[in-house]
Amino acid sequence: MDKLEQLRQWINESERVVFFGGAGVSTESGIPDFRSVDGLYNQKYKYPPETILSRTFYCNHLADFYEFYRDKLLNLDAKPNKAHYALAKLEETGKLTAVVTQNIDGLHQAAGSKTVYELHGSVHRNYCLRCGKMHPAEYIKSVDGPPPCLDCGGLVKPDVVLYEEGLNTATVQGATKAITEADMLIIGGTSLSVYPASGLIEYYSGNRLVLINKTPTEKDDRADLLIHDSIGTALDFAVESV
């Protein structure tokens, strides 16, 4: 059987599908990933991106952090693609119980998904470190330098998980529960090399583990179905008749 037909059949036969996705889900929306040839880690900056996106760098080099953050992570004009819309449709049918994502762009919610566990936070949530007031991403984008709180003048920090910071406990617990209870797990657009997020797939014990990625991952041998194709093309085809 054709692999995309197999994916479609498994989805139709399943009742608790969970999707686990990474940066590759959003590259088709024009948002660069980190580890591909054209990714952020292979571009040249004053400091390496992984250094800039650390808690230590944030605390010691605020101006440089926010310059990089606005330039490379605030992709506010990006729109959901076929993958995002396919997953939202699958949730609407009742088959998809959750999206677990490493992305911070909010495109799953923009496409209509309701149950989304954002392991690394979201650019759309920004809070004052002094008083807690929330600020929209558009405000962060519009100012120069470290953004001041509109209420108290304190520093506004994006609610994104930096290197050296831990993941949100409630988010991890929700994602873990969804994956544990899933009868089908679809993983797409991720190299599965970022821990602890990628370790969550160890909680899946079913026999319908699908990996969709354009390039090989270190977990390919674990897959019950391996698809090297566009995540948008694969999901759009598989969900079309659900």
C-alpha atoms as a PDB file:
ATOM      1  CA  MET A   1       0.000   0.000   0.000  1.00  0.00           C
ATOM      2  CA  ASP A   2       1.164   3.536  -0.754  1.00  0.00           C
ATOM      3  CA  LYS A   3       2.530   5.228   2.373  1.00  0.00           C
ATOM      4  CA  LEU A   4       0.144   8.197   2.193  1.00  0.00           C
ATOM      5  CA  GLU A   5      -2.793   5.820   1.706  1.00  0.00           C
ATOM      6  CA  GLN A   6      -1.553   3.874   4.739  1.00  0.00           C
ATOM      7  CA  LEU A   7      -1.461   7.115   6.750  1.00  0.00           C
ATOM      8  CA  ARG A   8      -5.001   7.950   5.681  1.00  0.00           C
ATOM      9  CA  GLN A   9      -6.270   4.471   6.577  1.00  0.00           C
ATOM     10  CA  TRP A  10      -4.648   4.513  10.014  1.00  0.00           C
ATOM     11  CA  ILE A  11      -6.124   7.917  10.788  1.00  0.00           C
ATOM     12  CA  ASN A  12      -9.580   6.704   9.770  1.00  0.00           C
ATOM     13  CA  GLU A  13      -9.210   3.648  11.999  1.00  0.00           C
ATOM     14  CA  SER A  14      -7.880   5.563  15.029  1.00  0.00           C
ATOM     15  CA  GLU A  15      -9.796   7.416  17.730  1.00  0.00           C
ATOM     16  CA  ARG A  16      -7.102   9.201  19.771  1.00  0.00           C
ATOM     17  CA  VAL A  17      -4.527  10.672  17.407  1.00  0.00           C
ATOM     18  CA  VAL A  18      -1.820  12.972  18.776  1.00  0.00           C
ATOM     19  CA  PHE A  19       0.454  15.075  16.603  1.00  0.00           C
ATOM     20  CA  PHE A  20       3.947  16.004  17.797  1.00  0.00           C
ATOM     21  CA  GLY A  21       5.615  18.644  15.634  1.00  0.00           C
ATOM     22  CA  GLY A  22       8.698  20.793  15.305  1.00  0.00           C
ATOM     23  CA  ALA A  23      10.088  23.615  13.204  1.00  0.00           C
ATOM     24  CA  GLY A  24       9.579  21.763   9.936  1.00  0.00           C
ATOM     25  CA  VAL A  25       5.821  22.212  10.326  1.00  0.00           C
ATOM     26  CA  SER A  26       6.209  25.976   9.996  1.00  0.00           C
ATOM     27  CA  THR A  27       8.916  26.176   7.324  1.00  0.00           C
ATOM     28  CA  GLU A  28       6.149  25.854   4.718  1.00  0.00           C
ATOM     29  CA  SER A  29       4.762  29.087   6.187  1.00  0.00           C
ATOM     30  CA  GLY A  30       8.080  30.818   5.538  1.00  0.00           C
ATOM     31  CA  ILE A  31       9.441  30.554   9.088  1.00  0.00           C
ATOM     32  CA  PRO A  32      13.080  29.344   9.118  1.00  0.00           C
ATOM     33  CA  ASP A  33      13.997  26.302  11.168  1.00  0.00           C
ATOM     34  CA  PHE A  34      17.201  25.982  13.179  1.00  0.00           C
ATOM     35  CA  ARG A  35      19.174  23.010  11.946  1.00  0.00           C
ATOM     36  CA  SER A  36      18.733  22.790   8.167  1.00  0.00           C
ATOM     37  CA  VAL A  37      21.308  24.125   5.699  1.00  0.00           C
ATOM     38  CA  ASP A  38      19.520  27.491   5.650  1.00  0.00           C
ATOM     39  CA  GLY A  39      18.495  27.364   9.302  1.00  0.00           C
ATOM     40  CA  LEU A  40      19.326  29.880  12.001  1.00  0.00           C
ATOM     41  CA  TYR A  41      22.200  27.803  13.369  1.00  0.00           C
ATOM     42  CA  ASN A  42      23.969  28.043  10.021  1.00  0.00           C
ATOM     43  CA  GLN A  43      23.684  31.809   9.689  1.00  0.00           C
ATOM     44  CA  LYS A  44      26.289  34.246  10.927  1.00  0.00           C
ATOM     45  CA  TYR A  45      25.615  36.618  13.787  1.00  0.00           C
ATOM     46  CA  LYS A  46      27.707  38.512  16.312  1.00  0.00           C
ATOM     47  CA  TYR A  47      26.987  35.568  18.639  1.00  0.00           C
ATOM     48  CA  PRO A  48      25.793  32.034  17.815  1.00  0.00           C
ATOM     49  CA  PRO A  49      21.970  31.768  17.905  1.00  0.00           C
ATOM     50  CA  GLU A  50      22.070  29.071  20.590  1.00  0.00           C
ATOM     51  CA  THR A  51      24.064  31.476  22.762  1.00  0.00           C
ATOM     52  CA  ILE A  52      21.695  34.384  22.132  1.00  0.00           C
ATOM     53  CA  LEU A  53      18.690  32.220  23.020  1.00  0.00           C
ATOM     54  CA  SER A  54      20.024  31.313  26.466  1.00  0.00           C
ATOM     55  CA  ARG A  55      18.921  32.619  29.840  1.00  0.00           C
ATOM     56  CA  THR A  56      22.461  33.774  30.627  1.00  0.00           C
ATOM     57  CA  PHE A  57      22.675  35.816  27.426  1.00  0.00           C
ATOM     58  CA  TYR A  58      19.215  37.264  28.042  1.00  0.00           C
ATOM     59  CA  CYS A  59      20.250  38.486  31.464  1.00  0.00           C
ATOM     60  CA  ASN A  60      23.580  39.956  30.316  1.00  0.00           C
ATOM     61  CA  HIS A  61      22.946  41.222  26.769  1.00  0.00           C
ATOM     62  CA  LEU A  62      19.373  42.475  26.611  1.00  0.00           C
ATOM     63  CA  ALA A  63      19.785  44.759  23.595  1.00  0.00           C
ATOM     64  CA  ASP A  64      21.435  42.043  21.473  1.00  0.00           C
ATOM     65  CA  PHE A  65      18.832  39.489  22.545  1.00  0.00           C
ATOM     66  CA  TYR A  66      15.873  41.633  21.553  1.00  0.00           C
ATOM     67  CA  GLU A  67      17.467  42.631  18.248  1.00  0.00           C
ATOM     68  CA  PHE A  68      17.856  38.958  17.290  1.00  0.00           C
ATOM     69  CA  TYR A  69      14.452  38.043  18.717  1.00  0.00           C
ATOM     70  CA  ARG A  70      12.602  40.691  16.716  1.00  0.00           C
ATOM     71  CA  ASP A  71      14.572  39.950  13.559  1.00  0.00           C
ATOM     72  CA  LYS A  72      14.338  36.162  13.551  1.00  0.00           C
ATOM     73  CA  LEU A  73      11.617  34.904  15.894  1.00  0.00           C
ATOM     74  CA  LEU A  74       8.792  37.429  15.558  1.00  0.00           C
ATOM     75  CA  ASN A  75       7.385  36.234  12.238  1.00  0.00           C
ATOM     76  CA  LEU A  76       4.035  37.916  12.756  1.00  0.00           C
ATOM     77  CA  ASP A  77       3.071  37.985   9.081  1.00  0.00           C
ATOM     78  CA  ALA A  78       3.325  34.194   8.712  1.00  0.00           C
ATOM     79  CA  LYS A  79       0.092  32.342   7.958  1.00  0.00           C
ATOM     80  CA  PRO A  80      -0.906  28.728   8.724  1.00  0.00           C
ATOM     81  CA  ASN A  81      -0.183  26.194   5.971  1.00  0.00           C
ATOM     82  CA  LYS A  82      -1.798  22.938   4.839  1.00  0.00           C
ATOM     83  CA  ALA A  83      -0.389  21.006   7.793  1.00  0.00           C
ATOM     84  CA  HIS A  84      -1.860  23.397  10.372  1.00  0.00           C
ATOM     85  CA  TYR A  85      -5.278  23.385   8.703  1.00  0.00           C
ATOM     86  CA  ALA A  86      -5.308  19.600   8.288  1.00  0.00           C
ATOM     87  CA  LEU A  87      -4.635  19.120  12.004  1.00  0.00           C
ATOM     88  CA  ALA A  88      -7.324  21.641  12.957  1.00  0.00           C
ATOM     89  CA  LYS A  89      -9.790  19.748  10.757  1.00  0.00           C
ATOM     90  CA  LEU A  90      -8.768  16.444  12.325  1.00  0.00           C
ATOM     91  CA  GLU A  91      -9.375  17.856  15.795  1.00  0.00           C
ATOM     92  CA  GLU A  92     -12.782  19.125  14.692  1.00  0.00           C
ATOM     93  CA  THR A  93     -13.782  15.592  13.683  1.00  0.00           C
ATOM     94  CA  GLY A  94     -12.923  14.375  17.183  1.00  0.00           C
ATOM     95  CA  LYS A  95     -10.089  12.087  16.099  1.00  0.00           C
ATOM     96  CA  LEU A  96      -7.176  14.335  17.069  1.00  0.00           C
ATOM     97  CA  THR A  97      -6.972  14.790  20.830  1.00  0.00           C
ATOM     98  CA  ALA A  98      -3.949  17.124  20.993  1.00  0.00           C
ATOM     99  CA  VAL A  99      -1.164  18.895  19.160  1.00  0.00           C
ATOM    100  CA  VAL A 100       2.170  18.914  20.972  1.00  0.00           C
ATOM    101  CA  THR A 101       4.519  21.451  19.416  1.00  0.00           C
ATOM    102  CA  GLN A 102       8.041  22.728  19.868  1.00  0.00           C
ATOM    103  CA  ASN A 103       7.129  25.831  17.862  1.00  0.00           C
ATOM    104  CA  ILE A 104       6.461  29.238  19.385  1.00  0.00           C
ATOM    105  CA  ASP A 105       4.668  30.881  16.448  1.00  0.00           C
ATOM    106  CA  GLY A 106       1.023  30.225  17.394  1.00  0.00           C
ATOM    107  CA  LEU A 107       0.121  29.022  13.894  1.00  0.00           C
ATOM    108  CA  HIS A 108      -1.728  25.935  15.130  1.00  0.00           C
ATOM    109  CA  GLN A 109      -4.148  28.141  17.054  1.00  0.00           C
ATOM    110  CA  ALA A 110      -4.392  30.539  14.119  1.00  0.00           C
ATOM    111  CA  ALA A 111      -5.540  27.606  11.970  1.00  0.00           C
ATOM    112  CA  GLY A 112      -8.218  26.685  14.506  1.00  0.00           C
ATOM    113  CA  SER A 113      -6.614  24.062  16.758  1.00  0.00           C
ATOM    114  CA  LYS A 114      -7.883  24.240  20.346  1.00  0.00           C
ATOM    115  CA  THR A 115      -5.838  21.718  22.365  1.00  0.00           C
ATOM    116  CA  VAL A 116      -2.240  22.736  21.767  1.00  0.00           C
ATOM    117  CA  TYR A 117       0.624  22.055  24.164  1.00  0.00           C
ATOM    118  CA  GLU A 118       3.361  24.602  23.398  1.00  0.00           C
ATOM    119  CA  LEU A 119       6.441  23.024  24.965  1.00  0.00           C
ATOM    120  CA  HIS A 120       8.662  26.033  24.287  1.00  0.00           C
ATOM    121  CA  GLY A 121       6.106  28.760  24.930  1.00  0.00           C
ATOM    122  CA  SER A 122       4.734  31.362  22.527  1.00  0.00           C
ATOM    123  CA  VAL A 123       5.804  34.702  21.068  1.00  0.00           C
ATOM    124  CA  HIS A 124       2.203  35.822  21.547  1.00  0.00           C
ATOM    125  CA  ARG A 125       2.515  35.842  25.343  1.00  0.00           C
ATOM    126  CA  ASN A 126       4.806  38.471  26.851  1.00  0.00           C
ATOM    127  CA  TYR A 127       4.776  39.407  30.500  1.00  0.00           C
ATOM    128  CA  CYS A 128       6.268  42.108  32.673  1.00  0.00           C
ATOM    129  CA  LEU A 129       8.859  40.679  35.036  1.00  0.00           C
ATOM    130  CA  ARG A 130       7.839  43.239  37.662  1.00  0.00           C
ATOM    131  CA  CYS A 131       4.035  43.408  37.642  1.00  0.00           C
ATOM    132  CA  GLY A 132       3.043  40.510  35.389  1.00  0.00           C
ATOM    133  CA  LYS A 133       1.036  42.552  32.855  1.00  0.00           C
ATOM    134  CA  MET A 134       0.709  40.748  29.524  1.00  0.00           C
ATOM    135  CA  HIS A 135       1.670  42.459  26.269  1.00  0.00           C
ATOM    136  CA  PRO A 136       0.957  41.395  22.654  1.00  0.00           C
ATOM    137  CA  ALA A 137       3.699  40.367  20.265  1.00  0.00           C
ATOM    138  CA  GLU A 138       2.894  43.370  18.082  1.00  0.00           C
ATOM    139  CA  TYR A 139       3.979  45.655  20.901  1.00  0.00           C
ATOM    140  CA  ILE A 140       7.302  43.835  21.305  1.00  0.00           C
ATOM    141  CA  LYS A 141       7.852  44.153  17.562  1.00  0.00           C
ATOM    142  CA  SER A 142       7.060  47.872  17.508  1.00  0.00           C
ATOM    143  CA  VAL A 143       9.531  49.176  20.088  1.00  0.00           C
ATOM    144  CA  ASP A 144      13.320  49.472  20.024  1.00  0.00           C
ATOM    145  CA  GLY A 145      15.575  47.880  22.614  1.00  0.00           C
ATOM    146  CA  PRO A 146      14.321  46.031  25.700  1.00  0.00           C
ATOM    147  CA  PRO A 147      10.521  46.564  25.813  1.00  0.00           C
ATOM    148  CA  PRO A 148       9.216  48.473  28.867  1.00  0.00           C
ATOM    149  CA  CYS A 149       5.942  47.517  30.538  1.00  0.00           C
ATOM    150  CA  LEU A 150       3.120  49.863  29.559  1.00  0.00           C
ATOM    151  CA  ASP A 151       1.872  49.879  33.157  1.00  0.00           C
ATOM    152  CA  CYS A 152       4.908  49.998  35.448  1.00  0.00           C
ATOM    153  CA  GLY A 153       7.915  50.452  33.160  1.00  0.00           C
ATOM    154  CA  GLY A 154       9.410  47.080  34.099  1.00  0.00           C
ATOM    155  CA  LEU A 155      11.041  44.747  31.570  1.00  0.00           C
ATOM    156  CA  VAL A 156       8.714  42.670  29.386  1.00  0.00           C
ATOM    157  CA  LYS A 157       9.969  39.138  28.651  1.00  0.00           C
ATOM    158  CA  PRO A 158       8.619  36.820  25.954  1.00  0.00           C
ATOM    159  CA  ASP A 159       7.004  33.689  27.365  1.00  0.00           C
ATOM    160  CA  VAL A 160       9.382  31.453  25.412  1.00  0.00           C
ATOM    161  CA  VAL A 161      11.607  28.801  26.938  1.00  0.00           C
ATOM    162  CA  LEU A 162      15.256  29.777  26.577  1.00  0.00           C
ATOM    163  CA  TYR A 163      18.210  27.438  26.884  1.00  0.00           C
ATOM    164  CA  GLU A 164      18.977  26.872  30.593  1.00  0.00           C
ATOM    165  CA  GLU A 165      15.278  27.273  31.447  1.00  0.00           C
ATOM    166  CA  GLY A 166      12.927  24.407  32.302  1.00  0.00           C
ATOM    167  CA  LEU A 167       9.751  23.530  30.469  1.00  0.00           C
ATOM    168  CA  ASN A 168       6.397  24.477  31.991  1.00  0.00           C
ATOM    169  CA  THR A 169       5.319  21.619  34.261  1.00  0.00           C
ATOM    170  CA  ALA A 170       1.600  21.773  33.444  1.00  0.00           C
ATOM    171  CA  THR A 171       2.317  21.828  29.703  1.00  0.00           C
ATOM    172  CA  VAL A 172       4.604  18.800  29.937  1.00  0.00           C
ATOM    173  CA  GLN A 173       2.074  16.910  32.054  1.00  0.00           C
ATOM    174  CA  GLY A 174      -0.716  17.614  29.582  1.00  0.00           C
ATOM    175  CA  ALA A 175       1.407  16.579  26.611  1.00  0.00           C
ATOM    176  CA  THR A 176       2.591  13.425  28.389  1.00  0.00           C
ATOM    177  CA  LYS A 177      -0.970  12.398  29.263  1.00  0.00           C
ATOM    178  CA  ALA A 178      -2.164  12.929  25.688  1.00  0.00           C
ATOM    179  CA  ILE A 179       0.705  10.898  24.210  1.00  0.00           C
ATOM    180  CA  THR A 180       0.297   8.119  26.784  1.00  0.00           C
ATOM    181  CA  GLU A 181      -3.396   7.757  25.930  1.00  0.00           C
ATOM    182  CA  ALA A 182      -2.951   8.017  22.134  1.00  0.00           C
ATOM    183  CA  ASP A 183      -3.700   5.085  19.842  1.00  0.00           C
ATOM    184  CA  MET A 184      -1.763   6.814  17.036  1.00  0.00           C
ATOM    185  CA  LEU A 185       1.161   9.223  17.263  1.00  0.00           C
ATOM    186  CA  ILE A 186       2.176  11.293  14.247  1.00  0.00           C
ATOM    187  CA  ILE A 187       5.534  13.048  14.498  1.00  0.00           C
ATOM    188  CA  GLY A 188       6.369  15.632  11.867  1.00  0.00           C
ATOM    189  CA  GLY A 189       8.893  18.305  11.006  1.00  0.00           C
ATOM    190  CA  THR A 190      11.319  17.655  13.834  1.00  0.00           C
ATOM    191  CA  SER A 191      14.836  16.230  14.050  1.00  0.00           C
ATOM    192  CA  LEU A 192      13.925  14.746  17.454  1.00  0.00           C
ATOM    193  CA  SER A 193      17.249  15.979  18.802  1.00  0.00           C
ATOM    194  CA  VAL A 194      16.065  18.594  21.302  1.00  0.00           C
ATOM    195  CA  TYR A 195      15.603  17.295  24.818  1.00  0.00           C
ATOM    196  CA  PRO A 196      13.653  17.073  27.013  1.00  0.00           C
ATOM    197  CA  ALA A 197      10.871  17.683  24.468  1.00  0.00           C
ATOM    198  CA  SER A 198      11.807  14.826  22.139  1.00  0.00           C
ATOM    199  CA  GLY A 199      11.898  12.406  25.060  1.00  0.00           C
ATOM    200  CA  LEU A 200       8.117  12.679  25.311  1.00  0.00           C
ATOM    201  CA  ILE A 201       7.655  10.183  22.492  1.00  0.00           C
ATOM    202  CA  GLU A 202       8.921   7.486  24.863  1.00  0.00           C
ATOM    203  CA  TYR A 203       5.503   7.681  26.538  1.00  0.00           C
ATOM    204  CA  TYR A 204       3.792   6.320  23.431  1.00  0.00           C
ATOM    205  CA  SER A 205       3.280   2.561  23.633  1.00  0.00           C
ATOM    206  CA  GLY A 206       1.039   1.929  20.624  1.00  0.00           C
ATOM    207  CA  ASN A 207       1.871   0.388  17.250  1.00  0.00           C
ATOM    208  CA  ARG A 208       1.018   3.308  14.974  1.00  0.00           C
ATOM    209  CA  LEU A 209       3.990   5.604  15.305  1.00  0.00           C
ATOM    210  CA  VAL A 210       4.282   7.688  12.140  1.00  0.00           C
ATOM    211  CA  LEU A 211       7.341   9.814  11.323  1.00  0.00           C
ATOM    212  CA  ILE A 212       6.975  12.448   8.604  1.00  0.00           C
ATOM    213  CA  ASN A 213      10.144  14.385   7.874  1.00  0.00           C
ATOM    214  CA  LYS A 214      12.004  15.392   4.730  1.00  0.00           C
ATOM    215  CA  THR A 215      15.308  14.170   6.166  1.00  0.00           C
ATOM    216  CA  PRO A 216      16.194  11.144   8.361  1.00  0.00           C
ATOM    217  CA  THR A 217      15.993  11.401  12.164  1.00  0.00           C
ATOM    218  CA  GLU A 218      17.663   9.400  14.906  1.00  0.00           C
ATOM    219  CA  LYS A 219      14.309   7.764  15.681  1.00  0.00           C
ATOM    220  CA  ASP A 220      13.514   6.487  12.172  1.00  0.00           C
ATOM    221  CA  ASP A 221      13.995   2.878  13.252  1.00  0.00           C
ATOM    222  CA  ARG A 222      11.223   3.325  15.823  1.00  0.00           C
ATOM    223  CA  ALA A 223       8.609   4.267  13.231  1.00  0.00           C
ATOM    224  CA  ASP A 224       5.831   1.901  12.167  1.00  0.00           C
ATOM    225  CA  LEU A 225       5.364   4.132   9.132  1.00  0.00           C
ATOM    226  CA  LEU A 226       8.148   6.375   7.797  1.00  0.00           C
ATOM    227  CA  ILE A 227       7.342   9.111   5.261  1.00  0.00           C
ATOM    228  CA  HIS A 228      10.038  11.339   3.759  1.00  0.00           C
ATOM    229  CA  ASP A 229       7.835  14.036   2.277  1.00  0.00           C
ATOM    230  CA  SER A 230       6.382  17.484   2.864  1.00  0.00           C
ATOM    231  CA  ILE A 231       4.430  17.491   6.116  1.00  0.00           C
ATOM    232  CA  GLY A 232       1.774  19.722   4.537  1.00  0.00           C
ATOM    233  CA  THR A 233       1.347  17.456   1.506  1.00  0.00           C
ATOM    234  CA  ALA A 234       1.152  14.287   3.613  1.00  0.00           C
ATOM    235  CA  LEU A 235      -1.355  15.563   6.179  1.00  0.00           C
ATOM    236  CA  ASP A 236      -3.514  17.379   3.639  1.00  0.00           C
ATOM    237  CA  PHE A 237      -3.835  14.162   1.627  1.00  0.00           C
ATOM    238  CA  ALA A 238      -4.438  11.927   4.652  1.00  0.00           C
ATOM    239  CA  VAL A 239      -7.069  14.134   6.294  1.00  0.00           C
ATOM    240  CA  GLU A 240      -8.917  15.110   3.125  1.00  0.00           C
ATOM    241  CA  SER A 241     -11.500  12.316   3.341  1.00  0.00           C
ATOM    242  CA  VAL A 242     -11.749  12.000   7.132  1.00  0.00           C
END
